[in-house]
XYZ file of C-alpha atoms in Angstrom:
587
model
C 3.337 34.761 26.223
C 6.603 33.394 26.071
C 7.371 29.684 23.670
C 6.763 27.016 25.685
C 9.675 24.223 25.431
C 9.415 20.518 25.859
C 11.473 18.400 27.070
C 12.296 14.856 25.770
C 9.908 13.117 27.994
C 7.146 14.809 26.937
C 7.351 14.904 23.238
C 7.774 11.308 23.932
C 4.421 10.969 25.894
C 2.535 13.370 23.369
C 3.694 11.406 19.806
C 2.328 8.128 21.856
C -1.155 9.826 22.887
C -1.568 11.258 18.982
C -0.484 7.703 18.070
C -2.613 5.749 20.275
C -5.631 8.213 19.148
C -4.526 6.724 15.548
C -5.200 3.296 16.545
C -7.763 3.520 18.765
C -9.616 5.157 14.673
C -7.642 1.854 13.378
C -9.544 -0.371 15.836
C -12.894 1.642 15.621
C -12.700 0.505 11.951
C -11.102 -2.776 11.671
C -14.143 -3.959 14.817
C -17.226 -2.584 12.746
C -16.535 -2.577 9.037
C -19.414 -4.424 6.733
C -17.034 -5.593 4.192
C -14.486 -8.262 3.993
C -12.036 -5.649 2.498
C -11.965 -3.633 5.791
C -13.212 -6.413 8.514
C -10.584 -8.915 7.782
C -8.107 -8.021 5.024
C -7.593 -4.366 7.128
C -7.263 -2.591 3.516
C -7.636 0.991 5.692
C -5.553 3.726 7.196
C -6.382 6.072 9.900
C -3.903 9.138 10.425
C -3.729 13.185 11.873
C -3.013 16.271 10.495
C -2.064 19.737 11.833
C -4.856 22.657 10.877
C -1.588 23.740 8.923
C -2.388 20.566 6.829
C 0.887 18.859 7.955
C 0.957 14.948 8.439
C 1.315 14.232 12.005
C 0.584 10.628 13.145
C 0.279 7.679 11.345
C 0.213 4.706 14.025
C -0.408 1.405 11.974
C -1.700 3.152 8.337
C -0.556 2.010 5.208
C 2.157 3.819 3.888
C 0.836 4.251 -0.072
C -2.340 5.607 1.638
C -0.514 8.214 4.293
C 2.494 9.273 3.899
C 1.541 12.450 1.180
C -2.024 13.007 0.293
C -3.785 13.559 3.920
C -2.051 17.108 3.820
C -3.418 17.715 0.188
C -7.131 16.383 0.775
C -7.057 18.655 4.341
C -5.930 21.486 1.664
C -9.061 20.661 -0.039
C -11.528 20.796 2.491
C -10.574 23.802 3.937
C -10.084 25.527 0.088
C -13.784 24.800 -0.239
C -15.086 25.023 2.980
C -13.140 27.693 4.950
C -15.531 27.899 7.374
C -15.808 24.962 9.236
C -17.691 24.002 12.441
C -17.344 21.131 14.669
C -20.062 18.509 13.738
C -18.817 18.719 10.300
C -17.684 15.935 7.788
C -16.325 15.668 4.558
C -16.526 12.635 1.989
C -13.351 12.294 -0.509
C -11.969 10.088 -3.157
C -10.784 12.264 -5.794
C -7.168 11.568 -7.155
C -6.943 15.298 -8.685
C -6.983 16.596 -4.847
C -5.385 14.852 -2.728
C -6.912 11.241 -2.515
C -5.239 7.955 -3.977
C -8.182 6.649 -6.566
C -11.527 6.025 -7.232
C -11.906 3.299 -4.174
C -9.964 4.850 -1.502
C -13.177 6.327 0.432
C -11.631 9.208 2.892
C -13.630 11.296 5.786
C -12.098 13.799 7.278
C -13.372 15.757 10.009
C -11.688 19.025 11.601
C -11.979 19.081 15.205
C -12.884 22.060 16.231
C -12.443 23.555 19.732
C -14.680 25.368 22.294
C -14.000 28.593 20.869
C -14.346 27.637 17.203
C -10.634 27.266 16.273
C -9.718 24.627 14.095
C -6.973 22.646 15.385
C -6.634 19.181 13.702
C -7.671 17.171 10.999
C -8.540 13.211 11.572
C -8.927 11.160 8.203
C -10.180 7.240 7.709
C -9.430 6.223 4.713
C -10.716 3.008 3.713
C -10.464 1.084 0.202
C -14.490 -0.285 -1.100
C -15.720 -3.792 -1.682
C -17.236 -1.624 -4.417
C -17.444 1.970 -5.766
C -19.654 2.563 -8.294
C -16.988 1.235 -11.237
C -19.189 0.867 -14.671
C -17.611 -3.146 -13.808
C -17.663 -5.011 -10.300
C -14.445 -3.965 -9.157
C -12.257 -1.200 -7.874
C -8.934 -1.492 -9.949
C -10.388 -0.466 -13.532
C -7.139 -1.461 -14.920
C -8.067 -1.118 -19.013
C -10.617 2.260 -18.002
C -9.444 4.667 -20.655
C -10.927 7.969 -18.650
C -12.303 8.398 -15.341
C -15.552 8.072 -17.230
C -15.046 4.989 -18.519
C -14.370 3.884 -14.443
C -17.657 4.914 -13.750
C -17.041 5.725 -9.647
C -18.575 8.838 -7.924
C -16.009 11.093 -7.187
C -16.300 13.527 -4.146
C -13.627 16.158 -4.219
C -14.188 16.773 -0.051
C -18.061 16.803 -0.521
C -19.853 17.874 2.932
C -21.628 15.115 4.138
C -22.400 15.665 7.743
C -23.590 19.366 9.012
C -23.638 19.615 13.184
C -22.929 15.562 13.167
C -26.132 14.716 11.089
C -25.717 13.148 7.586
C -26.387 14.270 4.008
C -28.691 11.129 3.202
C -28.967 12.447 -0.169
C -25.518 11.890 -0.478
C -25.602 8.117 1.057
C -28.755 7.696 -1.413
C -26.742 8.668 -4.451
C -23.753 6.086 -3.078
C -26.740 3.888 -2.622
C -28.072 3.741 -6.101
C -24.607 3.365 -7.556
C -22.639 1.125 -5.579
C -24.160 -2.776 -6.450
C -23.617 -4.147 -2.404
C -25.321 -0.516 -0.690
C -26.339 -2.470 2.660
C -22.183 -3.515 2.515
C -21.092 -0.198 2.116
C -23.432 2.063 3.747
C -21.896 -0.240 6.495
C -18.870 0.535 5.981
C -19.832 4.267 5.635
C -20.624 4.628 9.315
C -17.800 2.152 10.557
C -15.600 5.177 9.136
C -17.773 7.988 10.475
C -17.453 6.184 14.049
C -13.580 5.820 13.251
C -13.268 9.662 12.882
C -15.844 10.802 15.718
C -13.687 8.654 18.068
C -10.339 10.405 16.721
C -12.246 14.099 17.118
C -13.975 13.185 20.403
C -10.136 11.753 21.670
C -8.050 15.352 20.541
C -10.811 17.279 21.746
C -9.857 15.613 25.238
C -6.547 15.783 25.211
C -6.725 19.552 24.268
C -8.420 20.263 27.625
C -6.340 18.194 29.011
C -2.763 19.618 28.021
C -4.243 22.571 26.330
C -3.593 23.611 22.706
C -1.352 26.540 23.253
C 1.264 23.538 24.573
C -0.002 21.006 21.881
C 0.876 23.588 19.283
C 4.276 23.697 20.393
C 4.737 19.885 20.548
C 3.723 19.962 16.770
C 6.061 22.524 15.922
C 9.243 20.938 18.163
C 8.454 17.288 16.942
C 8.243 17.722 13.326
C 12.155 19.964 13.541
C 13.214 16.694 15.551
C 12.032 14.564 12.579
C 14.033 16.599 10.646
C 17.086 16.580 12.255
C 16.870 13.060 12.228
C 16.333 12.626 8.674
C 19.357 15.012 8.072
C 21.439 12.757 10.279
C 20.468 9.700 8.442
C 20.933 11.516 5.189
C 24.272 12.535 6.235
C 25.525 8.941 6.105
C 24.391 8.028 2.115
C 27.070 7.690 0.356
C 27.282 11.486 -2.375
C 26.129 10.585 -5.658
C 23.627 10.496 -8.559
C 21.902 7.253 -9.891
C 19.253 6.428 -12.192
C 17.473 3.254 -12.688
C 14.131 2.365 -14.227
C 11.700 -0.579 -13.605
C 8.629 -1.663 -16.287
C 5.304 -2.405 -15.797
C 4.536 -5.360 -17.943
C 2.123 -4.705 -20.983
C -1.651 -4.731 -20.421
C -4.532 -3.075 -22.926
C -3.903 0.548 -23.124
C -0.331 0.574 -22.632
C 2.861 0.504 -25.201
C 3.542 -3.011 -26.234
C 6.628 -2.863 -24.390
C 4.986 -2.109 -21.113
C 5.465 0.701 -19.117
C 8.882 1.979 -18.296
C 9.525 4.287 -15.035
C 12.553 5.832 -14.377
C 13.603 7.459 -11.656
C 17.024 9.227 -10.521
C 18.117 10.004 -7.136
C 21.102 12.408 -5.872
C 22.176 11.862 -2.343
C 23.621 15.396 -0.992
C 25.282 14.328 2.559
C 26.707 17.416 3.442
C 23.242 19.553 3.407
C 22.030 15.949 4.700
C 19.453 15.913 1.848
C 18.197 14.083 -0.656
C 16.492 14.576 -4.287
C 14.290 12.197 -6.146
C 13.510 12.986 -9.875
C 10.506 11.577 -11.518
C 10.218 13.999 -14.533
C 11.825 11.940 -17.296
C 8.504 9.583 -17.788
C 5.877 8.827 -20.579
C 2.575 10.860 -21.056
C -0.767 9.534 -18.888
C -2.124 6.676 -20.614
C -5.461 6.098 -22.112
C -5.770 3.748 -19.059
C -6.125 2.970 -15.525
C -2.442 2.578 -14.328
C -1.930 6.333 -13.841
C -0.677 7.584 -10.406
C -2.335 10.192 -8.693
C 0.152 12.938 -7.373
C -0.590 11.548 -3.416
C 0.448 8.037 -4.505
C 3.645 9.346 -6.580
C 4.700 10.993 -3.969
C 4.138 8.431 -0.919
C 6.170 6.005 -3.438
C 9.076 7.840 -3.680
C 9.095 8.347 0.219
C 8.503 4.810 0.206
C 11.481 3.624 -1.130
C 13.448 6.036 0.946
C 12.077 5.535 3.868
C 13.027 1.572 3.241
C 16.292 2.451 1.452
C 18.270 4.251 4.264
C 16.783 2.188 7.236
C 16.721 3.291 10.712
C 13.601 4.542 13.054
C 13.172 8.161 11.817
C 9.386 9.018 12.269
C 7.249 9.644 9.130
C 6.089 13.255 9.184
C 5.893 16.261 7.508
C 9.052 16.768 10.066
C 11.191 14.518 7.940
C 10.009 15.213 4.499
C 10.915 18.214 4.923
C 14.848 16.636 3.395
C 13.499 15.009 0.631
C 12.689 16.763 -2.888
C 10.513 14.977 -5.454
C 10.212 16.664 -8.835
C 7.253 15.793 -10.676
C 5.728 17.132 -13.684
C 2.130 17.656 -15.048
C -0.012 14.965 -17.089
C 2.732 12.280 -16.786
C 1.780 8.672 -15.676
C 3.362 9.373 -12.665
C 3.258 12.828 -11.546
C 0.280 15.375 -11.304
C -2.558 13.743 -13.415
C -4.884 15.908 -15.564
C -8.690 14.982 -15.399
C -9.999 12.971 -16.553
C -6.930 10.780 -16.645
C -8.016 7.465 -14.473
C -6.262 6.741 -11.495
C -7.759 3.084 -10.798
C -4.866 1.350 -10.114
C -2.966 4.323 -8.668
C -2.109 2.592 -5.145
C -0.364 -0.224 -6.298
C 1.123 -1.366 -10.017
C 2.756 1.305 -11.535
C 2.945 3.315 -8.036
C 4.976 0.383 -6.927
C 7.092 0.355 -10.120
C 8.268 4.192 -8.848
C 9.449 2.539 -5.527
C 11.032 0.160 -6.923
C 13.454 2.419 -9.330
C 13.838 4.757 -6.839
C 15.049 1.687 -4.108
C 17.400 0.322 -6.986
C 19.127 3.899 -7.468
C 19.312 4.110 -3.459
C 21.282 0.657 -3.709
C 23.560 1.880 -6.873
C 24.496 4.153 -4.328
C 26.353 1.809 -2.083
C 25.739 -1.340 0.407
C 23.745 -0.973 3.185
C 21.162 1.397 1.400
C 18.353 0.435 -1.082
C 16.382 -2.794 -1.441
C 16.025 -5.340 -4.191
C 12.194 -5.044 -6.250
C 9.838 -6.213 -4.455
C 7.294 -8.250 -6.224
C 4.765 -6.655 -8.464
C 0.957 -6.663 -7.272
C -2.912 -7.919 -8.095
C -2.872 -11.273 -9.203
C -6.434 -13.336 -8.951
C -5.495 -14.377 -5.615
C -6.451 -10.571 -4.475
C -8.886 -9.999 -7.160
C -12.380 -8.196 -6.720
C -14.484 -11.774 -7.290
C -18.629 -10.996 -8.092
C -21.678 -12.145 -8.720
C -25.035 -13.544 -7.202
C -24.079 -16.065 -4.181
C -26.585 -19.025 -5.322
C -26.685 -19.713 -1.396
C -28.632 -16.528 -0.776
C -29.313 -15.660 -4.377
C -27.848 -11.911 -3.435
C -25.070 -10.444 -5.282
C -21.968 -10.270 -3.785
C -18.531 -7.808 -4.178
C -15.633 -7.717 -2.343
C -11.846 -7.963 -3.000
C -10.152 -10.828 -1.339
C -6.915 -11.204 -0.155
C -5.901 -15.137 0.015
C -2.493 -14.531 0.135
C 0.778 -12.628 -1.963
C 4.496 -12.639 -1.178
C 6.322 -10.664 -2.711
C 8.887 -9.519 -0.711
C 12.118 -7.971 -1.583
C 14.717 -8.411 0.464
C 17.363 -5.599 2.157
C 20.864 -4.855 3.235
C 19.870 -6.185 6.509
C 17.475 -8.620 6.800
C 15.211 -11.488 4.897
C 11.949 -10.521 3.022
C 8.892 -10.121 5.126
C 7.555 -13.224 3.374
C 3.501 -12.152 2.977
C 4.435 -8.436 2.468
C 1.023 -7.956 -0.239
C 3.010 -5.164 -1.761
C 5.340 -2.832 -1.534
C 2.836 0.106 -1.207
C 0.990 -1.354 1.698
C 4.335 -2.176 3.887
C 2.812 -5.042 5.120
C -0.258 -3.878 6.815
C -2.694 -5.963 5.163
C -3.771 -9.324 6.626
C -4.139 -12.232 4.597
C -7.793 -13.955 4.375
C -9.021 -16.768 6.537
C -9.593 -19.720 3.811
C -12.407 -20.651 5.651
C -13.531 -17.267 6.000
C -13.414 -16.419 2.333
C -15.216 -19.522 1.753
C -17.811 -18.318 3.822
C -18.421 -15.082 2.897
C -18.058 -15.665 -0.770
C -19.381 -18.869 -2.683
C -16.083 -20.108 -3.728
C -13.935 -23.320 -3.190
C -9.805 -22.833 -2.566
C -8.318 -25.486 -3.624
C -4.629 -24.436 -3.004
C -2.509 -22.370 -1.223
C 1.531 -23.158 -1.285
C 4.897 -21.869 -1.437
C 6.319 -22.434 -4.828
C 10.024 -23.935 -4.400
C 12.824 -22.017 -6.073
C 11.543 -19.289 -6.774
C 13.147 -17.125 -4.011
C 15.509 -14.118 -4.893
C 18.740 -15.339 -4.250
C 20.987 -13.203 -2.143
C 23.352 -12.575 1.022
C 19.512 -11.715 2.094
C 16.782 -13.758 0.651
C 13.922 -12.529 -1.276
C 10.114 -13.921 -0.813
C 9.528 -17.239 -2.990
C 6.436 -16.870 -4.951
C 2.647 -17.979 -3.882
C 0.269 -20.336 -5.751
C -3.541 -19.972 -4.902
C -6.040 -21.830 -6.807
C -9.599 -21.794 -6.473
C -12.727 -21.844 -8.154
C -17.288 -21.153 -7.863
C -19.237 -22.719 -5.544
C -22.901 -23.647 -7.016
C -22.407 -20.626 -10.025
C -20.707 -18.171 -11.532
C -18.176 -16.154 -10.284
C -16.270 -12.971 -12.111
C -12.774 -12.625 -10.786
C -11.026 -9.305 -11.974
C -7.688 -8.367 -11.516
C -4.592 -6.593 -13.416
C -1.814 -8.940 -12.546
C 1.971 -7.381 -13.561
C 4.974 -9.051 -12.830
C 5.111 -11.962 -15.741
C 7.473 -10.479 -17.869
C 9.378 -8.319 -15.580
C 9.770 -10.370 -12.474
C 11.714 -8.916 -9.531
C 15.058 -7.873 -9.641
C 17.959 -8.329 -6.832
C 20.812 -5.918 -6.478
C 24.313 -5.615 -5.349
C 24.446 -9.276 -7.135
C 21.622 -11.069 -5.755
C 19.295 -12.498 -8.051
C 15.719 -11.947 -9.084
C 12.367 -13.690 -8.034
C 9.818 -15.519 -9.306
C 7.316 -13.972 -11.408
C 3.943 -13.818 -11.633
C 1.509 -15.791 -13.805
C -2.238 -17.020 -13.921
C -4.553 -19.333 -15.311
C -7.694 -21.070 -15.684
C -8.271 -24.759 -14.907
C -10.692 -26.390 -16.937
C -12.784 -29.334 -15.839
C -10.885 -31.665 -18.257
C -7.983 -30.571 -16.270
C -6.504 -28.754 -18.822
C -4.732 -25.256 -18.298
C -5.027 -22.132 -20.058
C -3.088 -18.913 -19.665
C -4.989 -15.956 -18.965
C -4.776 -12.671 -19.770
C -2.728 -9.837 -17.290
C -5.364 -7.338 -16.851
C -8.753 -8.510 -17.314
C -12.058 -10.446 -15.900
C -12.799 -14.044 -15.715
C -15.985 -15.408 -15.679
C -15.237 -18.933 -13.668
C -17.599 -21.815 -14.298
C -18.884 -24.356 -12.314
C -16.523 -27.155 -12.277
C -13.290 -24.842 -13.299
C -10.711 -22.941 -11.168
C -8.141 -20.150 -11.796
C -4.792 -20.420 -10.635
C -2.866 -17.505 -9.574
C 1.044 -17.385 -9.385
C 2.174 -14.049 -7.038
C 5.692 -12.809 -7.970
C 8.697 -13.538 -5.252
C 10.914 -10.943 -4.005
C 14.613 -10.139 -5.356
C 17.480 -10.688 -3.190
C 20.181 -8.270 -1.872
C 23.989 -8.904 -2.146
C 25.935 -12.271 -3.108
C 24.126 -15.223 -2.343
C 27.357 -17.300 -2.158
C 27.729 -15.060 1.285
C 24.776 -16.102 2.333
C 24.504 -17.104 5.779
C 25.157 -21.597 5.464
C 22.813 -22.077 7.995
C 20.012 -19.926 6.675
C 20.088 -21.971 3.508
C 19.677 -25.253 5.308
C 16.684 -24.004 7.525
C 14.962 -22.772 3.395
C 16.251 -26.316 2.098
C 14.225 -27.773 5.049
C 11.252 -25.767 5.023
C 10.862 -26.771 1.433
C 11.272 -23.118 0.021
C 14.679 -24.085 -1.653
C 16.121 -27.503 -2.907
C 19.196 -29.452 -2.450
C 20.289 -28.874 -5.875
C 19.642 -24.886 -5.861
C 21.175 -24.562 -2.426
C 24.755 -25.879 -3.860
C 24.466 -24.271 -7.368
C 23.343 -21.050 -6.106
C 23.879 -20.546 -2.843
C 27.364 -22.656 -2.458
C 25.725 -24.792 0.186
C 26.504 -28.453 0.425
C 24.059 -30.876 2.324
C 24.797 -34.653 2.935
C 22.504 -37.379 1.876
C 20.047 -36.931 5.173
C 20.093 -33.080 4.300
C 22.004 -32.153 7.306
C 24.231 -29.185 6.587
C 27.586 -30.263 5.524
C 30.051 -27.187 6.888
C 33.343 -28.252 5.398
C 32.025 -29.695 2.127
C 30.248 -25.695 1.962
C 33.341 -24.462 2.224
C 35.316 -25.880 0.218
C 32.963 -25.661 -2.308
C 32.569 -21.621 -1.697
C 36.458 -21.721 -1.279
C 36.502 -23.293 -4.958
C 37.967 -26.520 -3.723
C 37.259 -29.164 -5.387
């Protein structure tokens, strides 16, 4: 049989129906989901893969979760299950194969055609209220082993056989996990998430047919590439290194945790190499990234760093080369090295050396730091809600900035995290106060603390809030105190991140970075996110821009003519020739 050849029209129409198939999992899951962490923070990503194990679709997924590790845990499944049968389903959260950590709960289920062939591989994967941890949350931040996290792992563990479940499996989940009515909810929100992505490819197969499916794989992922070359092509040729720390937390060197990272841009093979070899040993703690998340990092930070629609496939990574190394904290963890954290603090640290080398590079490429991640305002908060006198777990997500800004364009102002890309929805106040028996108290912009540039960085976030009627634990592993974001090409850094505890006298005390807090009745914690860096000269800053933060009440009068060279008159209407004489150096 001869190839069969698309045209442009149809690869078009084909990406869209494997995309919509994505989202029509995303809604699935997002609709049905138990716990707050899925049903309205949308902590979850639902993607395809090729039987060749080779990322295909992504739709609205976030990238940390995606862009490498669906290949590897599809590698899995079929390494221990080669023979595979439609009606099957797999269970996975291990960070040695494939998965992110602990809490990242994955099925994947092959869709199999009439004639037995395996064609495709759908994955949910969707972050738990709680896991099993040996404490009541899901970032294990201090765990010195994967022991010490306590979490089940299932290294693609069968757990449906001709579509009926393994309930010894969900019984074993059930005994471990402290909310099981939450998360056996949960459990079948992401079976039903997958069935609809099988039952959906399975149609489209008879529809199109696989023969011309196949194809379209094959002939979208070389157009990927060839516009990833293209892109690549117009990086300026070079090598740079950079590094960005971690701040200190129990378990690490008193110094924190350095990453470095160095990049060399090759234009005229219209590739590009990313070197993450030259790092410390895995620590006796939880901030270790799993291979899947050092990867997706690094492709992270490209991805951001040269700008442009290309799609995200295994089409496109096919230009980039990441050297890693074995047992490093970023690289190819050993077990039982723990992974808790894996998806965001130090994982974001590699993005964020990798985006400043991409910006050494020249203008136009790279991004300043985004802000680092978990502060108590998206803590894991616990205990027994005296309302129903049931325990409760879930991470909430009441708000974080953090974003760092680019060659082109502002911050996304409530970006959560690098990792995440801005996927994640911020809580309902009322909702959170619903679902969980605490009061907020606060939730504000904190003025000045913006990363000054030609492009703006996020100003930081203050959240306050306290137990309603009891106690309430609130863990979290907060970094970004002592190494706030940085800017680049001369803009300045952003706020950093800081937390405390409110006592009834009204009294503050600084808490620790990594750690839990057992809130009284009567007291409060107050978290402090981390801005966003800025990109380029913040004397070229846009005059008008700097008005509209002035008036918003993000920047003051005073900061807007000592750092951004912005004059306002005594009603705080922008005054354009006083601006420019004053950027002119006029006096």
């Amino acid at each position: 049989m001869s190839e069969i050849s698309l045209n442009g029209a149809e690869m078009a129409i084909l990406i869209n129906r494997f995309e919509g198939i994505a989202r029509k999992m995303t809604n699935t899951l997002y609709r049905t989901g138990r716990s707050g962490v899925l049903n309205r923070a949308r902590d979850f990503s639902c993607c395809i893969v090729t039987a060749d194990c080779e990322l295909l679709a992504t739709a609205d997924s976030l990238p940390i979760h995606v862009l490498v590790g669906p290949d590897m845990m599809a590698r899995t499944m079929k390494e221990y299950h080669p023979d595979l049968k439609r009606g099957d389903a797999f269970l996975h959260n291990s960070p040695y194969h494939g998965s992110s950590h602990a809490a990242d709960h994955v099925l994947l289920i092959p869709v199999i055609d009439d004639q037995g062939i395996h064609r495709y591989t759908v994955l949910t994967k969707a972050h738990q209220a709680d896991c099993g941890n040996a404490l009541p949350t899901t970032y294990m931040g201090t765990a010195r082993d994967v022991y010490a996290e306590g979490a089940l792992i299932f290294p693609a563990v069968k757990v449906q056989d001709n579509y009926r479940t393994n309930e010894d499996i969900v019984r074993m989940c059930e005994m471990r996990i402290r909310v099981p009515e939450q998360w056996k909810g949960d459990f079948l929100a992401m079976i039903g998430s997958a069935r609809i992505g099988e039952r959906e490819i399975l149609a489209l197969g008879a529809e199109v047919g696989w023969e011309k499916l196949k194809a379209f794989c094959g002939q979208w992922f070389d157009y990927s590439e060839s516009r990833m070359a293209a892109r690549l092509e117009q990086v300026p040729e070079g090598i740079a290194s950079a590094s960005s720390t971690h701040d200190p937390i129990p378990g690490t060197p008193p110094e924190g945790v350095k990453i470095n990272a160095t990049v060399k841009a090759i234009p005229s093979e219209g590739r590009i190499e990313v070197d993450l070899r030259d790092n410390i040993d895995a620590l006796p703690c939880g901030l270790n990234v799993s291979e899947a998340c050092t990867r997706s990092a690094a492709l992270i930070a490209v991805f951001n760093g040269i700008g442009g629609d290309i799609p995200r496939n295994a089409g496109s990574f096919r230009r980039i080369e990441i050297e890693l190394r074995e047992n490093g904290i970023v690289g190819i963890p050993r077990h039982p090295t723990s992974c808790s954290v894996s998806t965001t603090n130090v994982g974001d640290r590699i993005t964020h050396a990798v985006s400043l080398c991409l910006a050494q590079l020249g203008d136009g490429f790279g991004t300043a730091e985004f802000g680092a991640f978990l502060p108590p305002s998206s803590a894991v908060v616990s205990g027994i809600d005296p309302r129903t006198k049931q325990p409760f777990v879930n991470q909430i997500f009441l708000g974080c900035t953090t974003g760092g800004a680019t060659h082109a364009e502002d911050c996304w102002l409530t970006y959560l995290h690098v990792g995440n890309g801005g996927m994640c929805f911020i809580d309902s106040v009322e909702l959170d106060e619903l679902y969980q028996p605490i009061v907020v108290t606060d939730r504000r912009i904190v003025i000045d603390t913006e990363g000054a540039g030609r492009h703006r960085g996020a100003p930081s976030l203050q959240v306050e809030f306290g137990p309603l009627g009891g106690d309430v634990e609130v863990a979290y592993v907060s970094d970004g105190r002592l190494n706030p974001p940085r800017g680049v090409r001369n803009g300045s850094g952003g706020g950093g991140a800081d937390q405390f505890r409110r006592k009834p006298d009204g009294s503050k005390q600084q808490l620790e970075a990594a750690t839990t807090v057992v809130l009284k009745p009567g007291e409060t914690i107050i978290s402090i996110c981390c801005g966003g860096g800025g990109y380029g000269d913040p004397k070229l800053r846009d005059p008008q821009r700097v008005w509209e933060d002035v008036v918003d009440g993000w920047v003051s009068p005073d900061r807007a003519r000592s750092v951004y060279g912005v004059v306002l008159t005594a009603t705080n209407d922008l005054d354009v020739q006083a601006t420019a004489q004053l950027r002119r150096g006029v006096n």
